[in-house]
Coordinates of C-alpha atoms in Angstrom, one line a residue:
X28 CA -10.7 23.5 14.4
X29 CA -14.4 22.5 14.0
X30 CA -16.2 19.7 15.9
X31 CA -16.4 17.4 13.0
X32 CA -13.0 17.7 12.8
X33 CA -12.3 17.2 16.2
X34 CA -14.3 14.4 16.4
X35 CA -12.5 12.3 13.5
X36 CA -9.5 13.0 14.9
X37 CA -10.6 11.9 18.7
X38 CA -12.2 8.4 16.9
X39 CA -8.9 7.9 14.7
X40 CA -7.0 7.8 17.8
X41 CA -8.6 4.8 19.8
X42 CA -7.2 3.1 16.8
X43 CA -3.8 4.4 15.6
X44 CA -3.1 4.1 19.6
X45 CA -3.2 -0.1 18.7
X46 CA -0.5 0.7 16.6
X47 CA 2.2 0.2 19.1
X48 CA 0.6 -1.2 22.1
X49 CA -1.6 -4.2 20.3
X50 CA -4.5 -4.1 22.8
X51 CA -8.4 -4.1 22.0
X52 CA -10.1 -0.8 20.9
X53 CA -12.0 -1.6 23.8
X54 CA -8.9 -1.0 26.2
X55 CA -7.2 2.0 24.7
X56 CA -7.1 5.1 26.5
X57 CA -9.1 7.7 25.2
X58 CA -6.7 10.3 24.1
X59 CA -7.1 12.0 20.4
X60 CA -4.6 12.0 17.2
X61 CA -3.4 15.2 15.0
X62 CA -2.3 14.7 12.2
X63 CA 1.1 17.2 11.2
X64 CA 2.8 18.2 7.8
X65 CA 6.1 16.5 8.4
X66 CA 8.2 17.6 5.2
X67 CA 8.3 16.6 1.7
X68 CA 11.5 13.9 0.0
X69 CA 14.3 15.8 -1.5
X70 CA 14.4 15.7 -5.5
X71 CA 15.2 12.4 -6.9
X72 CA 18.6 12.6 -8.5
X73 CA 18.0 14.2 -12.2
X74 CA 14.5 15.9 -11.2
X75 CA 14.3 19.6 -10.0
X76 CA 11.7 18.5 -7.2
X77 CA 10.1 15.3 -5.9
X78 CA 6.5 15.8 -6.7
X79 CA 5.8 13.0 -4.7
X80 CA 4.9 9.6 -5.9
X81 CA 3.1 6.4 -5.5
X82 CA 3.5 2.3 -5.0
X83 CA 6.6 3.1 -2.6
X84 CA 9.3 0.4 -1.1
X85 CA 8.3 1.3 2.8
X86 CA 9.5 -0.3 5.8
X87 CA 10.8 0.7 9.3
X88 CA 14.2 -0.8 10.9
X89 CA 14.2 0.1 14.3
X90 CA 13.3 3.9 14.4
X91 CA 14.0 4.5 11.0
X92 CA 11.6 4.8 8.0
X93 CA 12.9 3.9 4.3
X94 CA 11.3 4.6 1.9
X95 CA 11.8 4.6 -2.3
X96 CA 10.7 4.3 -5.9
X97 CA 7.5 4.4 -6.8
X98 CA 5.9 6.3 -9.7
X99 CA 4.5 9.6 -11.1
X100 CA 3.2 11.4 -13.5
X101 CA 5.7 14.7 -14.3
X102 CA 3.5 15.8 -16.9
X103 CA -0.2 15.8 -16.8
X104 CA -2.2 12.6 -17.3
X105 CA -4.7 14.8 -19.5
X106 CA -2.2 15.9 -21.6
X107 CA -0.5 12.9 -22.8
X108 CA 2.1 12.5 -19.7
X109 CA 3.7 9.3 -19.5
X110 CA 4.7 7.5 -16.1
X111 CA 7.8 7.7 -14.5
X112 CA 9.3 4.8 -12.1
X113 CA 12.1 6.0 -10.1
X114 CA 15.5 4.9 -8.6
X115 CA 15.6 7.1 -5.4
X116 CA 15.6 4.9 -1.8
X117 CA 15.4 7.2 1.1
X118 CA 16.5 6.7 4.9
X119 CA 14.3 9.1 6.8
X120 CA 14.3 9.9 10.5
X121 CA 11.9 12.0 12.7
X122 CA 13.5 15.3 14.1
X123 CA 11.6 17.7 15.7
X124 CA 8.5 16.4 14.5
X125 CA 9.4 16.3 10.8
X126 CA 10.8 13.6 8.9
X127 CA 14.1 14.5 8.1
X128 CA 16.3 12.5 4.8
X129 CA 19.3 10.8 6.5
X130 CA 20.7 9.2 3.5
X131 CA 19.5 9.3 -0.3
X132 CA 20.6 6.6 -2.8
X133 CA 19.9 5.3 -6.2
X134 CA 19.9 2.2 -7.4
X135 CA 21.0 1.1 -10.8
X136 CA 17.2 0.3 -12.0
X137 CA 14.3 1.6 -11.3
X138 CA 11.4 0.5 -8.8
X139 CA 7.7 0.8 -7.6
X140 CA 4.7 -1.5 -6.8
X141 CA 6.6 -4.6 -5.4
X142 CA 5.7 -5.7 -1.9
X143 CA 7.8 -5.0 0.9
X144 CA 8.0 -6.9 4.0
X145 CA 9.9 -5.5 7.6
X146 CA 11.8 -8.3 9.2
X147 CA 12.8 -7.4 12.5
X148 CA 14.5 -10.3 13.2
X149 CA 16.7 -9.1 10.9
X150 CA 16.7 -5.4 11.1
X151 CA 16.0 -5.8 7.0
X152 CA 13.3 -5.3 4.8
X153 CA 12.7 -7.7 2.2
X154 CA 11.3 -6.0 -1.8
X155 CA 10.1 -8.6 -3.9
X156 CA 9.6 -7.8 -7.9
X157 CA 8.3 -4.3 -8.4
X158 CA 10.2 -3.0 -11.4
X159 CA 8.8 -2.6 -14.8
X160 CA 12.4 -3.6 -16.1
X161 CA 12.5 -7.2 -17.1
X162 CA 15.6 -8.0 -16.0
X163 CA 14.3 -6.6 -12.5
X164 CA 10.9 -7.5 -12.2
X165 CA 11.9 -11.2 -10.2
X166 CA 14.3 -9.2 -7.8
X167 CA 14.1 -10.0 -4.6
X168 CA 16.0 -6.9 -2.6
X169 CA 17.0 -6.9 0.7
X170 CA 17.7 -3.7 2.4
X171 CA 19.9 -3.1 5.7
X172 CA 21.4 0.1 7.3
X173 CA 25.0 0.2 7.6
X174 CA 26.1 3.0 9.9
X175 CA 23.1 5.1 9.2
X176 CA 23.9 4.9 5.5
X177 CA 21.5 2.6 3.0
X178 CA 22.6 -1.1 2.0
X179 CA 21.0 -3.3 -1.0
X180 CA 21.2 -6.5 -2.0
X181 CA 19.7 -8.4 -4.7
X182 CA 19.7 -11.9 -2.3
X183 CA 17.5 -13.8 -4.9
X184 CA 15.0 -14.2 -7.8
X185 CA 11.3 -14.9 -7.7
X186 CA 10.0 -17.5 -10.5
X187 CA 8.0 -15.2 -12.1
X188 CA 7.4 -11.4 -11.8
X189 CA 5.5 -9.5 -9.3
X190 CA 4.2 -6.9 -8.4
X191 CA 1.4 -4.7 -7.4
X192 CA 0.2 -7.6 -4.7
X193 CA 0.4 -8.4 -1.1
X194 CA 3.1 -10.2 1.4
X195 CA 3.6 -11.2 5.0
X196 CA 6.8 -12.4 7.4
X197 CA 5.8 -15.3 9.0
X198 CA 8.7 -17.9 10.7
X199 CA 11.1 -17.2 8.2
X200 CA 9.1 -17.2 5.3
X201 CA 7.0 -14.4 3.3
X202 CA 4.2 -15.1 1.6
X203 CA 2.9 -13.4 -1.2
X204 CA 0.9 -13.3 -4.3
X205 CA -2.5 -12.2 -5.4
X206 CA -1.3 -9.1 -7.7
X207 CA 0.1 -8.6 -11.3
X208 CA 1.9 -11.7 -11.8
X209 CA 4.3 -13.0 -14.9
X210 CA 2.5 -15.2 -17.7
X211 CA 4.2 -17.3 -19.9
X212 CA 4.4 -14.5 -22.6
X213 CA 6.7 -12.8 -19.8
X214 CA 4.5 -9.9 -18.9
X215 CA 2.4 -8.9 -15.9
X216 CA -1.2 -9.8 -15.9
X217 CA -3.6 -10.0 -12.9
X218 CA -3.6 -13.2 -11.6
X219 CA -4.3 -15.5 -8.0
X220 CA -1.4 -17.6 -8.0
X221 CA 0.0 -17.5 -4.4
X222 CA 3.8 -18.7 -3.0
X223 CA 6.0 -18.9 -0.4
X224 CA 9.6 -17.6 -0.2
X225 CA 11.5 -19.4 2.5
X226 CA 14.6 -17.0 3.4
X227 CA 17.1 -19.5 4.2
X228 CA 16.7 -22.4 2.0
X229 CA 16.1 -19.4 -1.5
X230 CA 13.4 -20.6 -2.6
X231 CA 10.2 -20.2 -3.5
X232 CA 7.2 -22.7 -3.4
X233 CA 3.4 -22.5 -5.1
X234 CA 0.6 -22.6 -2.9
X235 CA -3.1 -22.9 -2.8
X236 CA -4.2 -20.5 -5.1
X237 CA -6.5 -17.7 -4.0
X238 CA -9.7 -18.8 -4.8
X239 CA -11.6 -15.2 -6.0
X240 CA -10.8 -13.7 -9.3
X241 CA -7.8 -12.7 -10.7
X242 CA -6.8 -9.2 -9.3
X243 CA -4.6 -6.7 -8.3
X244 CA -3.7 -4.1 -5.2
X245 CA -5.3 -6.3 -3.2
X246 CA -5.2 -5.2 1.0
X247 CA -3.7 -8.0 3.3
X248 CA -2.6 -9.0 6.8
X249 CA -1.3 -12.2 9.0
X250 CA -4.4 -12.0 11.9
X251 CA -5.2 -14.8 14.3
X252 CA -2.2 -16.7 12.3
X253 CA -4.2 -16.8 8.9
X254 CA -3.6 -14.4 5.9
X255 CA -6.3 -12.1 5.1
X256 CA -6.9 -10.6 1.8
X257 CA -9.4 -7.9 0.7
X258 CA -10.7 -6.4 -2.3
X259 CA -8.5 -5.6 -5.2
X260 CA -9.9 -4.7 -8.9
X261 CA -8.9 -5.6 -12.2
X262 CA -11.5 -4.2 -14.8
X263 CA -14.0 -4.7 -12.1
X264 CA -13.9 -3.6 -8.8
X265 CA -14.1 -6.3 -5.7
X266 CA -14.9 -6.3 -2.1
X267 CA -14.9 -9.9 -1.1
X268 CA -12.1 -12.0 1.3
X269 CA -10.5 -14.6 1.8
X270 CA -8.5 -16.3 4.9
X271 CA -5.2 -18.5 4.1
X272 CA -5.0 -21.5 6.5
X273 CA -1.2 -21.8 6.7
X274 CA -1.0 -25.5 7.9
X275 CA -3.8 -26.6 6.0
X276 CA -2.8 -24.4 2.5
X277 CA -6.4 -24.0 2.3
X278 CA -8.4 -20.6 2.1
X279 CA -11.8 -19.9 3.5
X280 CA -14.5 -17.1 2.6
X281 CA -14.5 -14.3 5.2
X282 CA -17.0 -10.8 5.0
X283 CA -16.8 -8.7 2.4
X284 CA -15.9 -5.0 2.7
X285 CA -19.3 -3.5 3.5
X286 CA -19.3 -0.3 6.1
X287 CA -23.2 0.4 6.8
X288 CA -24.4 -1.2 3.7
X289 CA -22.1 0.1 1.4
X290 CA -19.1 -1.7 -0.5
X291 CA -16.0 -0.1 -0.3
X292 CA -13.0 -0.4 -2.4
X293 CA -9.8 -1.1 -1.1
X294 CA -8.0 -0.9 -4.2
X295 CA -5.0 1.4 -3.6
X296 CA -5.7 1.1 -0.1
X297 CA -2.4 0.2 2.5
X298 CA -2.9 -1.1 5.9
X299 CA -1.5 -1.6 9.2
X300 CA -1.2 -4.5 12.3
X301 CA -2.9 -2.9 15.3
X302 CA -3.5 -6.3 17.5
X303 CA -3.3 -10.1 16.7
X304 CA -7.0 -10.3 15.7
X305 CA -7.0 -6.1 13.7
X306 CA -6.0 -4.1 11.0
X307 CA -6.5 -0.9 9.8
X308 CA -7.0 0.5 6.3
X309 CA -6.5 4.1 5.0
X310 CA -7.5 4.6 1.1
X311 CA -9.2 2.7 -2.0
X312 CA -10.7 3.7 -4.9
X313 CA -14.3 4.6 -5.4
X314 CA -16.2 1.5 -6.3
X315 CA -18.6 2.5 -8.5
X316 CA -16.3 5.1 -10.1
X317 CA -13.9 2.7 -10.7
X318 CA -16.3 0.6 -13.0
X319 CA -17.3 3.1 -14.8
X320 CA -14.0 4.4 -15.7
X321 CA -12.8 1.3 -16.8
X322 CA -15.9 0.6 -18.9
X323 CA -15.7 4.6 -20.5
X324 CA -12.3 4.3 -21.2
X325 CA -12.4 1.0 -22.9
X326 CA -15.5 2.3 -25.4
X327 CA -15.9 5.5 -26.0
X328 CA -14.0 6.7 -29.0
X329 CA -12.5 10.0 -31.0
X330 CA -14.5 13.2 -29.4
X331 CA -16.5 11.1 -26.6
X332 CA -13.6 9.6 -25.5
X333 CA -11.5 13.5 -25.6
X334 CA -14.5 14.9 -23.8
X335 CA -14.9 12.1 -21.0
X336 CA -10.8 12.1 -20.5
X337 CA -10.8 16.0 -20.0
X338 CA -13.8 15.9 -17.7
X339 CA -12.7 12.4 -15.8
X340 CA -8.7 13.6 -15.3
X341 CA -9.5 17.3 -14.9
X342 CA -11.7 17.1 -11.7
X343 CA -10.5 18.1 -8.3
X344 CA -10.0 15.3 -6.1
X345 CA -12.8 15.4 -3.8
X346 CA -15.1 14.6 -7.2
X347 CA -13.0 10.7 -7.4
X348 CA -15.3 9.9 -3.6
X349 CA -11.9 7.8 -3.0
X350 CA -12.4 6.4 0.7
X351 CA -11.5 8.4 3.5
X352 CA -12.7 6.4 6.1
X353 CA -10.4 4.8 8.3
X354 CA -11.2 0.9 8.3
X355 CA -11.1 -1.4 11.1
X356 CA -11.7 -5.2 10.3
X357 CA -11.9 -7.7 13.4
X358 CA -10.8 -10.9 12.6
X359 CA -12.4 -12.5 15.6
X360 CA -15.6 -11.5 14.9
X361 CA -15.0 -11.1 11.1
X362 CA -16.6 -7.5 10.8
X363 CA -15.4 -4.4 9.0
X364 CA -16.4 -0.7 10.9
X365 CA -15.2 2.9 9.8
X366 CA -14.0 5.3 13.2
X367 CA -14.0 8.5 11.1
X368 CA -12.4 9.9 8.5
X369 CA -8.6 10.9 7.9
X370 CA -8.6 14.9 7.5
X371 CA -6.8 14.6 4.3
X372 CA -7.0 13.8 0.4
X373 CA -7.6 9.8 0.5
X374 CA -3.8 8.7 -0.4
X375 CA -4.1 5.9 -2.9
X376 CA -0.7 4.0 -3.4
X377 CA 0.6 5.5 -0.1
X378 CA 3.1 4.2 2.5
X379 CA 1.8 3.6 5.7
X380 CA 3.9 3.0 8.5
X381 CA 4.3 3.4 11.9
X382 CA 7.0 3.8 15.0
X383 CA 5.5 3.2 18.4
X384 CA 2.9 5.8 18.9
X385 CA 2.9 7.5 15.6
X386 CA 1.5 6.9 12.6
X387 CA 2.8 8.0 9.4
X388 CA 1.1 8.7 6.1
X389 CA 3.6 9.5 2.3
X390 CA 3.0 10.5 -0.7
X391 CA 0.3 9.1 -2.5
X392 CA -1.9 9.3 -5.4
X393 CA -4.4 11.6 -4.7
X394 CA -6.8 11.6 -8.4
X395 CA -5.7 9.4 -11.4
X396 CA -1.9 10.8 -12.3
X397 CA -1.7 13.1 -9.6
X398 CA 0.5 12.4 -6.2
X399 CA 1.4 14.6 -3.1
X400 CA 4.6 15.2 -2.2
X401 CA 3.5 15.1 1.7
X402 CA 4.1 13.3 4.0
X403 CA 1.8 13.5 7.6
X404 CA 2.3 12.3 10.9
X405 CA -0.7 10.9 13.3
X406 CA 0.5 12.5 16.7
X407 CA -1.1 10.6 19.4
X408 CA -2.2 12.6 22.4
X409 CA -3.5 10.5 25.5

């Protein structure tokens, strides 16, 4: 292994080591993360292979990791492929350093780019919207292990639709918004509404609402007991935040996503708690890229349009400059840092979770209409 290498994975470790033990960067062991192949999903009922997909359910319940839905592309984007949203929930559980498939179920619709939310209070995790079937799309799904086998439960509906947005567990109540949300022609439009669903009364309730444009796949976190929200695009890109004041349903401005003077996209990005005041970020889509795309897409026409498509789709992924850099943002001191870089293709759309010590990284979209099917562990060695 080279020293670059080395070095990325020694810097990535002071941080994925917050993971489980919530202290400061500044009192973590020095120690060093590897990341590991550990296995790939079984096929989704009615496909010969999982080919790996993106906007997953995700959650852990106790040492288990579920996982589900989410879309891909079985045929080429390039050549006229057309999205597939799947039905597949998986219980995974580590076993010999790979992550092994427990339990495989399918539910009766299909699934991908709601917001999922761990409750450990109640060993559940809580899916709200994510479905592009109407009768779905206001789902709230709550799912359980019963006997190491999978349990669902539709427990309640949302007002509108959802999806593609953020959410947080906080005192019996998870807030969420910011993200494709249902207009009154009943589809799914980027919007900054934000709500509350309180668990026990079933019911949801409009908040302030976020005060930066209209977006979606925004990045967010409860730190310091205010919600934090990041980036996010719609036919632009964005970089700017925003800090909910719970008790005074107010939001503030906070710094904007700029590493060393430049703005990086978090769109696509996922994140993690590592402390009360920290998060860390893993993905995001090219910022300039992403503008350009959008603007290219939307003008050129007949040949132009064939030519920039083959060229823009049929590049290698390293070409998209989707962020690698692993992103630290410090509430307290309201500044974001990179610590290195994460030794693989920058997972857009990924699942991020973690168990104690490890960290662990699946599926993903890795250029526009193509995902991995693998799924890496962080191995943390003090």
């Amino acid at each position: 292994m080279n020293k670059k290498i080395i070095g990325i994975l020694v810097l990535a470790s002071s941080i994925l080591m917050g993971c489980s033990s919530a202290k400061t960067l500044s009192k973590i062991d020095d120690g060093k993360v590897v990341w590991n192949y550990a296995g790939s999903l079984p096929a989704q009922k009615g496909f010969e292979k999982n080919a790996g997909v993106a906007g997953l359910l995700q959650g852990t319940i106790e040492k288990y990791i579920v996982i589900g839905g989410g879309a891909n592309f079985p045929e080429a984007l390039e050549k006229g492929g057309k999205k597939v949203t799947h039905k597949d929930l998986y219980l995974l559980e580590e076993k010999n350093g790979k992550l092994e498939t427990i339990d495989q179920i399918q539910l009766e619709y299909s699934f991908g780019y709601g917001a999922s939310v761990s409750v450990a209070d109640e060993n559940a995790i809580y899916y709200l919207g994510g479905s592009p079937e109407a009768d779905h799309m206001r789902d709230i799904l709550k799912v359980k292990i019963v006997d190491k086998k999978l349990n669902t439960e539709i427990v309640g509906k949302l007002p509108l639709g959802f999806e593609n947005g953020v959410a947080q567990y906080r005192d019996g109540k998870i807030y969420y918004g910011v993200g494709k949300i249902e207009n009154a022609e009943g589809k799914l439009v980027n919007g900054n509404q934000f709500f509350v669903y309180d668990i026990k009364e079933n019911s949801v309730k409009e908040l302030a609402k976020f005060p930066g444009e209209a977006r979606q796949q925004t990045v967010g976190k409860i730190l310091n007991d205010k919600f934090y929200i990041f980036s996010g695009g719609s036919n632009l890109s964005y970089v700017d935040g925003y800090a909910y004041n719970f008790e005074a349903d107010t939001w503030e401005k906070v710094g904007d996503v700029v590493v060393d003077g430049e703005k990086i996209l978090l769109l696509g990005a996922n994140s993690l708690k590592i402390a009360k005041d920290k998060m860390l970020v893993i993905g995001g889509f090219n910022y300039q890229l992403w503008n350009d795309a959008n603007y290219y897409l939307g003008t050129l026409k007949d040949e132009e349009l064939k030519e920039y498509k083959a060229n823009y789709f049929g590049a290698e992924p390293n070409w998209y400059g989707w962020n690698r850099k692993i992103l630290i943002y410090n509430a307290s001191d309201d500044t974001w840092k990179s610590i290195g870089e994460v030794p693989f293709d920058a997972p857009c759309g990924a699942a991020l979770l973690n168990i104690g010590d490890n960290i662990y990284s699946i599926n993903g979209e890795i250029k526009p209409g193509v995902r991995t099917d693998r799924m890496y562990k962080g191995i943390i060695i003090r």
